[in-house]
CSV table of C-alpha atoms in Angstrom, one decimal:
chain,number,residue,atom,x,y,z
G,67,MET,CA,-0.5,-0.5,-0.3
G,68,VAL,CA,2.6,2.3,1.4
G,69,ASN,CA,4.7,1.5,-1.8
G,70,PHE,CA,1.5,3.1,-4.2
G,71,PHE,CA,1.1,5.6,-2.8
G,72,ILE,CA,4.4,6.9,-3.2
G,73,ILE,CA,4.3,5.5,-7.0
G,74,SER,CA,1.4,8.2,-6.9
G,75,TYR,CA,2.2,10.6,-5.7
G,76,LEU,CA,5.6,11.0,-7.7
G,77,LEU,CA,3.7,10.6,-11.1
G,78,ILE,CA,1.6,13.5,-9.9
G,79,THR,CA,4.6,14.5,-9.4
G,80,LEU,CA,5.9,14.2,-12.7
G,81,GLY,CA,2.0,15.3,-13.4
G,82,ILE,CA,2.9,19.3,-12.9
G,83,GLY,CA,6.2,19.7,-13.8
G,84,PHE,CA,3.9,18.5,-17.6
G,85,TRP,CA,1.8,21.3,-16.4
G,86,ALA,CA,4.0,23.1,-16.2
G,87,SER,CA,6.1,22.9,-19.7
G,88,LYS,CA,3.6,25.0,-21.6
G,89,ARG,CA,4.3,27.9,-20.1
G,90,ILE,CA,8.0,28.2,-21.4
G,91,LYS,CA,8.5,29.9,-24.5
G,92,THR,CA,11.7,31.0,-23.9
G,93,SER,CA,14.6,31.1,-22.4
G,94,GLY,CA,13.9,33.2,-19.7
G,95,ASP,CA,10.4,31.4,-19.1
G,96,PHE,CA,12.9,28.4,-18.3
G,97,THR,CA,15.2,29.7,-16.0
G,98,LEU,CA,13.6,33.0,-14.4
G,99,ALA,CA,9.3,32.2,-14.8
G,100,GLY,CA,8.6,34.8,-16.8
G,101,LYS,CA,10.3,37.2,-14.2
G,102,SER,CA,6.5,36.7,-12.3
G,103,LEU,CA,7.3,34.9,-9.1
G,104,SER,CA,5.4,36.8,-6.0
G,105,THR,CA,6.7,37.3,-3.1
G,106,SER,CA,5.5,33.9,-1.4
G,107,LEU,CA,6.4,31.9,-4.2
G,108,VAL,CA,9.8,32.9,-3.8
G,109,GLY,CA,10.0,32.7,0.1
G,110,VAL,CA,8.4,29.4,-0.4
G,111,THR,CA,10.6,28.2,-3.0
G,112,LEU,CA,14.1,29.1,-1.2
G,113,PHE,CA,12.7,27.4,1.9
G,114,ALA,CA,12.2,24.7,-0.3
G,115,THR,CA,14.9,24.4,-2.3
G,116,TRP,CA,17.0,24.5,0.8
G,117,PHE,CA,14.7,22.1,3.1
G,118,GLY,CA,16.0,18.5,1.9
G,119,SER,CA,18.1,15.2,2.8
G,120,SER,CA,20.7,17.6,5.3
G,121,GLN,CA,17.9,18.9,7.1
G,122,ILE,CA,15.4,15.7,7.7
G,123,MET,CA,18.5,12.6,7.9
G,124,GLY,CA,21.9,14.6,8.2
G,125,ASN,CA,21.4,16.9,10.9
G,126,PRO,CA,18.6,15.5,13.3
G,127,GLY,CA,21.8,12.9,14.2
G,128,TYR,CA,24.3,16.0,14.7
G,129,PHE,CA,21.6,17.7,16.8
G,130,ILE,CA,20.7,13.6,19.2
G,131,LEU,CA,24.7,13.4,19.2
G,132,ASP,CA,26.7,17.4,19.4
G,133,GLY,CA,23.5,19.0,21.0
G,134,PHE,CA,22.5,23.3,20.6
G,135,SER,CA,26.4,24.2,19.0
G,136,SER,CA,24.6,21.9,16.4
G,137,TYR,CA,22.2,23.7,15.6
G,138,ILE,CA,23.4,27.4,15.2
G,139,THR,CA,25.9,26.0,12.7
G,140,LEU,CA,23.2,23.0,10.4
G,141,ILE,CA,20.1,24.9,11.4
G,142,LEU,CA,19.8,28.8,12.8
G,143,SER,CA,23.2,29.6,9.9
G,144,GLY,CA,20.5,29.2,6.4
G,145,GLY,CA,18.2,31.3,7.9
G,146,ILE,CA,20.7,34.7,9.0
G,147,CYS,CA,22.0,33.7,5.3
G,148,LEU,CA,19.1,34.5,3.4
G,149,PHE,CA,18.3,38.1,5.6
G,150,ILE,CA,21.7,39.4,4.8
G,151,VAL,CA,21.0,37.9,1.5
G,152,GLY,CA,17.7,40.1,1.9
G,153,GLN,CA,19.1,43.1,3.7
G,154,PHE,CA,22.2,44.2,1.9
G,155,TYR,CA,23.3,41.5,-1.7
G,156,ALA,CA,19.0,41.4,-2.6
G,157,ARG,CA,18.3,45.0,-4.6
G,158,LYS,CA,21.8,45.7,-5.7
G,159,LEU,CA,21.6,42.6,-7.4
G,160,TYR,CA,17.7,42.9,-8.7
G,161,ARG,CA,18.7,45.9,-10.6
G,162,MET,CA,21.3,44.9,-12.5
G,163,ASN,CA,19.0,43.3,-14.1
G,164,ILE,CA,20.9,40.3,-14.9
G,165,VAL,CA,20.5,36.4,-15.1
G,166,THR,CA,23.0,35.1,-13.2
G,167,ILE,CA,25.8,35.7,-10.7
G,168,ASN,CA,28.0,34.6,-13.0
G,169,ASP,CA,26.3,37.7,-15.2
G,170,PHE,CA,27.3,40.3,-12.7
G,171,PHE,CA,31.2,39.4,-12.5
G,172,ARG,CA,30.7,40.0,-15.9
G,173,VAL,CA,30.2,43.3,-15.3
G,174,ARG,CA,31.7,44.4,-12.6
G,175,TYR,CA,35.5,42.6,-14.0
G,176,ASN,CA,35.5,40.7,-17.0
G,177,LYS,CA,34.8,38.1,-19.2
G,178,LYS,CA,37.2,36.3,-18.0
G,179,LEU,CA,36.0,35.7,-14.5
G,180,GLU,CA,33.0,35.5,-15.5
G,181,VAL,CA,34.2,32.1,-17.8
G,182,PHE,CA,36.2,31.2,-15.0
G,183,SER,CA,33.8,31.4,-11.8
G,184,SER,CA,31.6,29.7,-13.6
G,185,LEU,CA,33.7,26.8,-14.2
G,186,ILE,CA,34.4,26.8,-10.1
G,187,MET,CA,29.9,27.3,-9.5
G,188,VAL,CA,28.7,24.4,-11.9
G,189,LEU,CA,32.1,22.3,-10.4
G,190,SER,CA,30.1,23.3,-6.7
G,191,TYR,CA,26.8,21.5,-7.6
G,192,PRO,CA,27.3,18.0,-8.3
G,193,HIS,CA,28.3,17.5,-4.7
G,194,TRP,CA,25.3,19.1,-3.3
G,195,ILE,CA,23.7,17.1,-5.6
G,196,ALA,CA,24.5,14.2,-4.7
G,197,ALA,CA,23.7,14.4,-1.8
G,198,GLN,CA,19.8,14.2,-2.0
G,199,PHE,CA,20.2,11.4,-4.7
G,200,VAL,CA,21.5,9.5,-1.6
G,201,ALA,CA,19.0,10.8,1.1
G,202,LEU,CA,16.7,9.5,-1.9
G,203,ALA,CA,18.6,6.7,-1.9
G,204,TYR,CA,18.1,6.1,1.5
G,205,LEU,CA,14.5,6.5,1.6
G,206,PHE,CA,13.9,4.6,-1.9
G,207,ASN,CA,15.5,1.4,0.5
G,208,THR,CA,14.0,2.3,3.8
G,209,VAL,CA,10.3,2.5,2.5
G,210,MET,CA,10.2,0.2,-1.0
G,211,GLY,CA,13.7,-1.6,-0.1
G,212,ILE,CA,15.3,-0.9,-4.1
G,213,PRO,CA,19.9,-1.5,-3.6
G,214,PHE,CA,20.7,1.7,-3.4
G,215,ASN,CA,22.4,1.8,-6.5
G,216,TYR,CA,19.5,1.4,-7.7
G,217,GLY,CA,17.6,3.8,-6.0
G,218,VAL,CA,19.9,7.2,-7.1
G,219,PHE,CA,19.5,6.5,-10.9
G,220,VAL,CA,15.9,6.0,-9.9
G,221,GLY,CA,15.5,9.4,-8.0
G,222,ALA,CA,17.4,11.2,-10.3
G,223,SER,CA,15.1,10.6,-13.7
G,224,ILE,CA,12.8,12.1,-11.2
G,225,VAL,CA,14.0,15.6,-11.1
G,226,VAL,CA,16.0,15.4,-14.4
G,227,PHE,CA,12.6,14.8,-16.2
G,228,TYR,CA,10.7,17.5,-14.8
G,229,THR,CA,13.1,19.7,-14.2
G,230,TYR,CA,13.8,19.6,-17.7
G,231,ILE,CA,10.8,20.1,-19.8
G,232,GLY,CA,9.1,22.7,-17.1
G,233,GLY,CA,12.6,24.6,-15.9
G,234,MET,CA,12.0,27.4,-13.0
G,235,TRP,CA,8.0,27.2,-13.7
G,236,ALA,CA,8.5,23.2,-12.9
G,237,VAL,CA,10.1,24.4,-10.4
G,238,ALA,CA,8.3,27.5,-8.7
G,239,TYR,CA,5.3,25.0,-8.7
G,240,THR,CA,5.9,21.9,-7.9
G,241,ASP,CA,7.9,23.4,-4.4
G,242,MET,CA,5.0,24.7,-3.0
G,243,VAL,CA,2.5,21.2,-3.6
G,244,GLN,CA,5.8,20.2,-1.6
G,245,SER,CA,6.6,22.5,0.9
G,246,ILE,CA,2.7,22.2,2.0
G,247,MET,CA,3.4,17.7,1.9
G,248,ILE,CA,6.1,18.9,3.5
G,249,LEU,CA,4.1,21.3,7.1
G,250,LEU,CA,1.8,18.4,7.3
G,251,GLY,CA,3.7,14.8,7.7
G,252,LEU,CA,5.8,16.9,9.6
G,253,PHE,CA,3.4,18.3,12.0
G,254,ILE,CA,1.5,14.6,12.5
G,255,LEU,CA,5.3,12.6,13.1
G,256,LEU,CA,5.6,15.4,16.4
G,257,PHE,CA,2.5,15.0,17.5
G,258,GLU,CA,2.9,11.3,17.0
G,259,VAL,CA,6.3,11.4,18.8
G,260,LEU,CA,5.6,14.0,21.2
G,261,THR,CA,2.7,11.6,22.4
G,262,GLU,CA,4.2,9.4,22.9
G,263,THR,CA,7.6,10.7,25.5
G,264,LYS,CA,4.2,12.7,27.5
G,265,GLY,CA,5.7,16.4,25.8
G,266,ILE,CA,8.7,18.2,24.7
G,267,ALA,CA,9.7,18.4,28.2
G,268,PRO,CA,10.7,14.4,28.9
G,269,ILE,CA,12.7,14.9,25.6
G,270,PHE,CA,15.1,17.9,26.9
G,271,SER,CA,14.8,16.5,30.4
G,272,ASN,CA,16.8,13.8,29.6
G,273,GLN,CA,19.8,15.2,28.0
G,274,SER,CA,23.2,16.6,29.4
G,275,LYS,CA,23.9,20.0,30.8
G,276,GLU,CA,26.4,20.3,28.0
G,277,PHE,CA,23.8,18.8,25.5
G,278,PHE,CA,22.3,23.2,25.1
G,279,ASP,CA,25.2,24.5,25.6
G,280,LEU,CA,26.1,26.5,22.5
G,281,THR,CA,29.5,26.1,21.3
G,282,PRO,CA,32.2,23.3,20.9
G,283,HIS,CA,33.0,21.3,23.9
G,284,GLY,CA,36.1,20.5,22.9
G,285,GLY,CA,39.5,22.0,21.6
G,286,LEU,CA,40.9,23.9,18.4
G,287,GLU,CA,39.6,21.0,16.5
G,288,GLU,CA,35.8,20.8,18.1
G,289,TRP,CA,36.1,25.2,17.6
G,290,SER,CA,38.4,25.1,13.6
G,291,ALA,CA,34.7,22.5,12.5
G,292,TYR,CA,32.4,24.8,13.6
G,293,ILE,CA,33.9,27.6,12.8
G,294,ALA,CA,33.7,26.0,9.8
G,295,LEU,CA,30.9,24.6,9.0
G,296,LEU,CA,29.6,28.4,10.2
G,297,LEU,CA,31.5,30.1,7.4
G,298,ALA,CA,30.1,27.5,4.7
G,299,PHE,CA,27.0,27.6,5.8
G,300,ILE,CA,25.5,31.6,6.1
G,301,ALA,CA,29.9,33.0,4.8
G,302,GLY,CA,29.4,30.3,0.9
G,303,ALA,CA,26.3,30.0,1.0
G,304,ILE,CA,25.2,33.6,-0.3
G,305,PRO,CA,26.8,33.8,-3.7
G,306,VAL,CA,25.2,30.6,-4.4
G,307,GLN,CA,22.7,31.3,-7.8
G,308,GLU,CA,19.9,29.0,-6.2
G,309,ILE,CA,19.6,32.1,-4.2
G,310,TYR,CA,19.6,34.2,-6.6
G,311,GLN,CA,17.6,32.1,-9.5
G,312,ARG,CA,14.1,33.2,-7.0
G,313,VAL,CA,15.7,36.6,-6.1
G,314,PHE,CA,15.8,37.5,-10.2
G,315,SER,CA,12.2,35.6,-10.4
G,316,ALA,CA,10.7,38.0,-8.5
G,317,LYS,CA,8.3,39.8,-10.2
G,318,ASN,CA,9.9,42.7,-8.6
G,319,GLU,CA,12.7,44.1,-6.0
G,320,LYS,CA,9.6,44.7,-3.4
G,321,SER,CA,8.7,40.4,-3.8
G,322,ALA,CA,13.0,39.7,-4.1
G,323,ARG,CA,13.4,41.4,-0.6
G,324,ASN,CA,10.7,39.7,1.3
G,325,GLY,CA,10.6,36.5,-0.7
G,326,LEU,CA,13.7,36.2,1.1
G,327,PHE,CA,12.6,37.2,4.6
G,328,LEU,CA,9.9,35.0,4.5
G,329,GLY,CA,12.5,32.0,4.0
G,330,ALA,CA,14.7,33.2,6.1
G,331,ILE,CA,12.3,33.0,9.1
G,332,LEU,CA,10.8,29.3,7.4
G,333,MET,CA,14.8,28.2,7.9
G,334,ILE,CA,14.3,28.8,11.0
G,335,LEU,CA,11.6,27.5,11.6
G,336,ILE,CA,10.6,24.8,10.1
G,337,PRO,CA,14.2,22.8,9.7
G,338,SER,CA,13.9,23.0,14.0
G,339,ILE,CA,10.6,19.9,13.9
G,340,PRO,CA,13.5,17.0,12.5
G,341,LEU,CA,15.3,18.1,15.6
G,342,ILE,CA,12.8,17.6,17.5
G,343,ILE,CA,12.1,14.3,16.4
G,344,GLY,CA,14.8,12.7,16.0
G,345,LEU,CA,15.7,12.7,19.5
G,346,GLY,CA,12.3,12.2,21.2
G,347,GLY,CA,12.5,9.0,18.7
G,348,VAL,CA,15.9,8.3,20.0
G,349,TYR,CA,14.1,8.8,23.8
G,350,LEU,CA,11.4,6.5,23.1
G,351,HIS,CA,13.5,4.0,21.4
G,352,PRO,CA,17.7,3.8,22.1
G,353,GLU,CA,18.3,1.4,19.7
G,354,LEU,CA,18.0,3.5,16.6
G,355,LEU,CA,21.1,4.7,17.6
G,356,ASN,CA,23.1,1.0,17.4
G,357,ASN,CA,22.9,1.0,13.3
G,358,GLY,CA,25.5,2.7,12.9
G,359,ASN,CA,23.7,5.0,10.4
G,360,SER,CA,22.8,8.1,12.2
G,361,GLN,CA,21.2,9.6,9.0
G,362,ASP,CA,18.9,6.6,9.0
G,363,ILE,CA,17.0,7.8,11.8
G,364,ILE,CA,14.5,10.1,11.3
G,365,PRO,CA,12.7,7.1,8.3
G,366,ALA,CA,13.3,4.6,10.9
G,367,LEU,CA,11.3,5.8,13.3
G,368,VAL,CA,8.7,6.2,10.9
G,369,LYS,CA,8.0,3.0,10.3
G,370,ILE,CA,8.0,1.7,13.6
G,371,MET,CA,5.7,4.6,14.9
G,372,THR,CA,3.2,5.9,13.3
G,373,SER,CA,0.0,3.5,11.1
G,374,ILE,CA,0.5,3.4,7.6
G,375,PRO,CA,-1.5,6.2,5.9
G,376,VAL,CA,1.2,8.9,8.4
G,377,GLN,CA,3.5,6.6,7.0
G,378,VAL,CA,2.2,7.5,3.6
G,379,LEU,CA,2.3,11.0,3.7
G,380,PHE,CA,5.7,11.3,6.2
G,381,TYR,CA,7.4,9.3,3.7
G,382,GLY,CA,5.3,11.8,1.0
G,383,ALA,CA,7.0,14.4,2.7
G,384,MET,CA,10.3,13.7,2.7
G,385,ILE,CA,9.9,13.2,-0.7
G,386,SER,CA,8.9,15.8,-2.0
G,387,ALA,CA,11.6,17.5,0.7
G,388,ILE,CA,14.2,16.2,-1.7
G,389,LEU,CA,13.0,16.0,-4.7
G,390,SER,CA,11.8,20.5,-4.7
G,391,THR,CA,16.5,21.2,-3.2
G,392,SER,CA,17.4,19.1,-5.7
G,393,SER,CA,15.2,20.3,-9.1
G,394,GLY,CA,16.2,23.7,-7.9
G,395,ALA,CA,20.4,22.7,-6.7
G,396,MET,CA,20.7,21.4,-10.7
G,397,LEU,CA,18.6,23.9,-12.8
G,398,ALA,CA,21.2,27.0,-11.4
G,399,PRO,CA,24.5,25.1,-12.9
G,400,SER,CA,22.2,24.0,-15.9
G,401,THR,CA,21.2,27.6,-15.8
G,402,ILE,CA,24.8,28.6,-15.6
G,403,ILE,CA,26.1,26.8,-18.5
G,404,GLY,CA,23.5,27.9,-20.7
G,405,GLU,CA,24.5,31.7,-19.8
G,406,ASN,CA,27.5,31.8,-18.9
G,407,LEU,CA,29.6,29.5,-21.0
G,408,ILE,CA,27.8,28.7,-24.3
G,409,LYS,CA,25.5,31.9,-24.9
G,410,PRO,CA,28.6,34.5,-24.7
G,411,TYR,CA,30.6,31.5,-27.2
G,412,ALA,CA,27.9,30.5,-29.5
G,413,LYS,CA,27.4,32.8,-32.2
G,414,ASN,CA,23.6,33.7,-34.1
G,415,LEU,CA,22.7,31.2,-30.7
G,416,SER,CA,18.6,31.6,-31.0
G,417,ASP,CA,17.1,31.3,-28.1
G,418,LYS,CA,15.1,28.7,-29.4
G,419,ASN,CA,17.9,26.2,-29.5
G,420,LEU,CA,19.8,28.1,-25.7
G,421,LEU,CA,16.8,26.3,-24.2
G,422,LEU,CA,18.2,23.3,-25.8
G,423,TYR,CA,21.0,23.4,-24.8
G,424,THR,CA,20.8,24.9,-20.9
G,425,ARG,CA,17.8,21.7,-20.7
G,426,LEU,CA,20.6,18.9,-21.9
G,427,SER,CA,22.8,20.7,-19.0
G,428,VAL,CA,20.2,19.7,-16.5
G,429,ILE,CA,21.2,15.9,-18.3
G,430,LEU,CA,24.7,16.8,-17.7
G,431,VAL,CA,25.2,18.3,-14.1
G,432,ALA,CA,22.0,14.4,-13.2
G,433,ALA,CA,25.1,12.4,-14.9
G,434,ILE,CA,28.0,13.9,-12.6
G,435,SER,CA,26.2,14.5,-9.5
G,436,CYS,CA,25.0,10.9,-9.5
G,437,TYR,CA,28.7,10.1,-9.5
G,438,PHE,CA,29.3,11.8,-6.1
G,439,ALA,CA,26.5,9.9,-5.1
G,440,PHE,CA,28.4,6.9,-5.4
G,441,ASP,CA,31.5,8.0,-4.1
G,442,ASP,CA,30.2,9.5,-0.8
G,443,SER,CA,27.2,8.9,1.0
G,444,ASP,CA,28.3,11.5,3.7
G,445,ILE,CA,24.7,13.8,3.7
G,446,VAL,CA,25.9,16.7,5.0
G,447,GLY,CA,29.7,16.9,4.5
G,448,LEU,CA,28.2,16.9,0.9
G,449,VAL,CA,26.8,20.1,1.3
G,450,GLU,CA,29.5,21.6,3.0
G,451,ALA,CA,31.9,20.4,0.7
G,452,SER,CA,30.1,21.8,-2.0
G,453,LEU,CA,29.9,25.3,0.1
G,454,SER,CA,33.5,25.5,1.4
G,455,LEU,CA,34.3,25.6,-2.5
G,456,ILE,CA,31.9,29.0,-3.2
G,457,LEU,CA,33.6,30.6,-0.2
G,458,VAL,CA,36.5,30.4,-0.4
G,459,CYS,CA,37.7,31.3,-4.3
G,460,LEU,CA,33.8,33.1,-4.9
G,461,PHE,CA,32.9,35.3,-1.6
G,462,ALA,CA,35.6,37.4,-1.7
G,463,PRO,CA,35.0,39.3,-5.3
G,464,PHE,CA,31.5,38.7,-4.8
G,465,THR,CA,31.1,40.7,-2.1
G,466,PHE,CA,34.3,43.0,-1.6
G,467,GLY,CA,32.8,44.2,-5.4
G,468,LEU,CA,29.3,44.6,-5.2
G,469,PHE,CA,30.7,46.9,-1.3
G,470,TRP,CA,33.9,47.8,-2.2
G,471,LYS,CA,34.2,50.6,-5.6
G,472,LYS,CA,38.2,49.7,-5.8
G,473,SER,CA,38.1,46.0,-6.2
G,474,SER,CA,39.8,45.1,-9.3
G,475,VAL,CA,40.1,42.9,-11.7
G,476,THR,CA,43.4,41.9,-10.1
G,477,GLY,CA,42.1,41.8,-6.9
G,478,ALA,CA,39.5,39.4,-8.0
G,479,TRP,CA,41.9,36.7,-9.6
G,480,SER,CA,44.7,37.4,-6.7
G,481,ALA,CA,41.6,36.1,-4.1
G,482,ILE,CA,39.7,32.9,-6.8
G,483,LEU,CA,43.2,31.9,-6.7
G,484,THR,CA,45.2,31.5,-3.7
G,485,GLY,CA,41.5,31.3,-1.4
G,486,GLY,CA,41.3,27.9,-3.6
G,487,LEU,CA,44.8,27.0,-3.8
G,488,SER,CA,45.0,27.3,-0.4
G,489,TRP,CA,41.8,25.5,0.6
G,490,LEU,CA,43.4,22.8,-1.7
G,491,PHE,CA,46.9,22.5,0.3
G,492,CYS,CA,45.2,22.5,3.7
G,493,TYR,CA,43.1,19.6,2.9
G,494,ILE,CA,45.7,18.1,1.8
G,495,TYR,CA,47.7,18.2,4.4
G,496,ASN,CA,45.2,17.8,6.6
G,497,THR,CA,46.1,20.8,8.6
G,498,ILE,CA,44.7,20.9,12.9
G,499,ILE,CA,42.6,24.5,11.7
G,500,ASP,CA,40.0,23.6,8.9
G,501,PRO,CA,41.5,24.3,5.2
G,502,THR,CA,37.8,26.3,5.0
G,503,ILE,CA,38.5,28.6,7.1
G,504,TYR,CA,42.9,29.2,6.0
G,505,GLY,CA,40.9,29.2,2.2
G,506,PHE,CA,38.4,32.2,3.2
G,507,VAL,CA,40.9,34.9,4.9
G,508,ILE,CA,43.3,34.4,2.9
G,509,SER,CA,41.1,35.1,-0.1
G,510,CYS,CA,39.6,37.7,2.0
G,511,LEU,CA,42.8,39.1,2.4
G,512,THR,CA,44.8,38.5,-1.4
G,513,MET,CA,41.1,40.6,-2.3
G,514,VAL,CA,42.5,43.4,-0.6
G,515,ILE,CA,46.4,44.0,-0.6
G,516,GLY,CA,45.5,43.4,-4.9
G,517,SER,CA,43.1,45.5,-5.3
G,518,ILE,CA,45.2,48.3,-3.6
G,519,LEU,CA,48.3,47.4,-5.4
G,520,CYS,CA,46.6,46.8,-8.9
G,521,PRO,CA,43.4,49.2,-9.2
G,522,ASP,CA,41.6,49.4,-12.6
G,523,LYS,CA,42.7,51.7,-15.0
G,524,ASN,CA,39.1,53.8,-13.9
G,525,ASN,CA,39.5,53.5,-10.4
G,526,ALA,CA,42.9,54.6,-10.6
G,527,LYS,CA,41.6,57.8,-12.2
């Protein structure tokens, strides 16, 4: 019965994608939904894009083991990031009338930086998407008994289909439906767990005093990992394309900004629910921690505690969350490939062919992501890896270029190359302090030094 309803839900999702495809007439419709999204759609699609596998399957395990210090790094950080973008970045970038973040690098610096930053951005996404494929595979295995490897391909195929045909319109509409499913599933399971535990107080009264600390308990290594996660999930996420794909899809500047604030609120409130569910589940069934896979706690809990109708609803909600994140993350690099790596260099490229190449890029990105899904099955680790590369290479030239008039082309190149190479060097030699911290600090310093020593001619004048 569960399998039947899950398959039916997946078919409905594909149907929504097919229906949305009828609105796709131009490449602008595919990438930015014709710049017509309202505040609520911007906020909900931002939430749905970021509320995925790590929030439902990865974060509860970390919260159970590390307590409220992980709440700061894994939950609060997402809301802070969206608030910062809404308060400081959105207005300036929306007025530039661009399609991708990498368009900014062309307008602010030059075409070479546009291409190089596009390659970095595209390379960062397969890890993020792979995390969603891994989560879908775990879920299909738990619910339907599908082997992990086949589950990766099944999940990838579903996301590719409705993203390929419907683009940003399909992502927006399916995100709205999927968000409703997510909320229903989470609230019902939360009610079931709290009924069994007789409220929220017994769950937290059972924890040690250290569980409530907001900072790490250990020494330098623990603090290093803590700071690196904060940097990755706040600063590293600021330049990512999937945020601005929704900002640029808004019907006006006000809708874009308010949508970011709505997304920030949702990203703090809703992801807190799986943490309580996971903690309550382990309180009721301590054996859930004995299987060695903390990412499987909530799917296993649903199977143990709930009736068939609730299982159907919740598994549908989990699949919804992961599908929405996958589609949004897949559309972002595909748009960059079409707009920044193909369009500027293809002579006499018609809009119809640009639309085709962008759609084909969806398939390419999915294929690469499948490779990473097989190579590394740590969901939160995959997400962190994708954001670290953007943080150490692109945050400094993006942020300084937007707010500091003296930012120069030389400074931007210095930030990208020194930040990336120092991060790679520290990663290879496994430094005690996290490589992300070294890369971030060096990137920002060289951005300033390079811009002062080698100013652009226009700035010098």
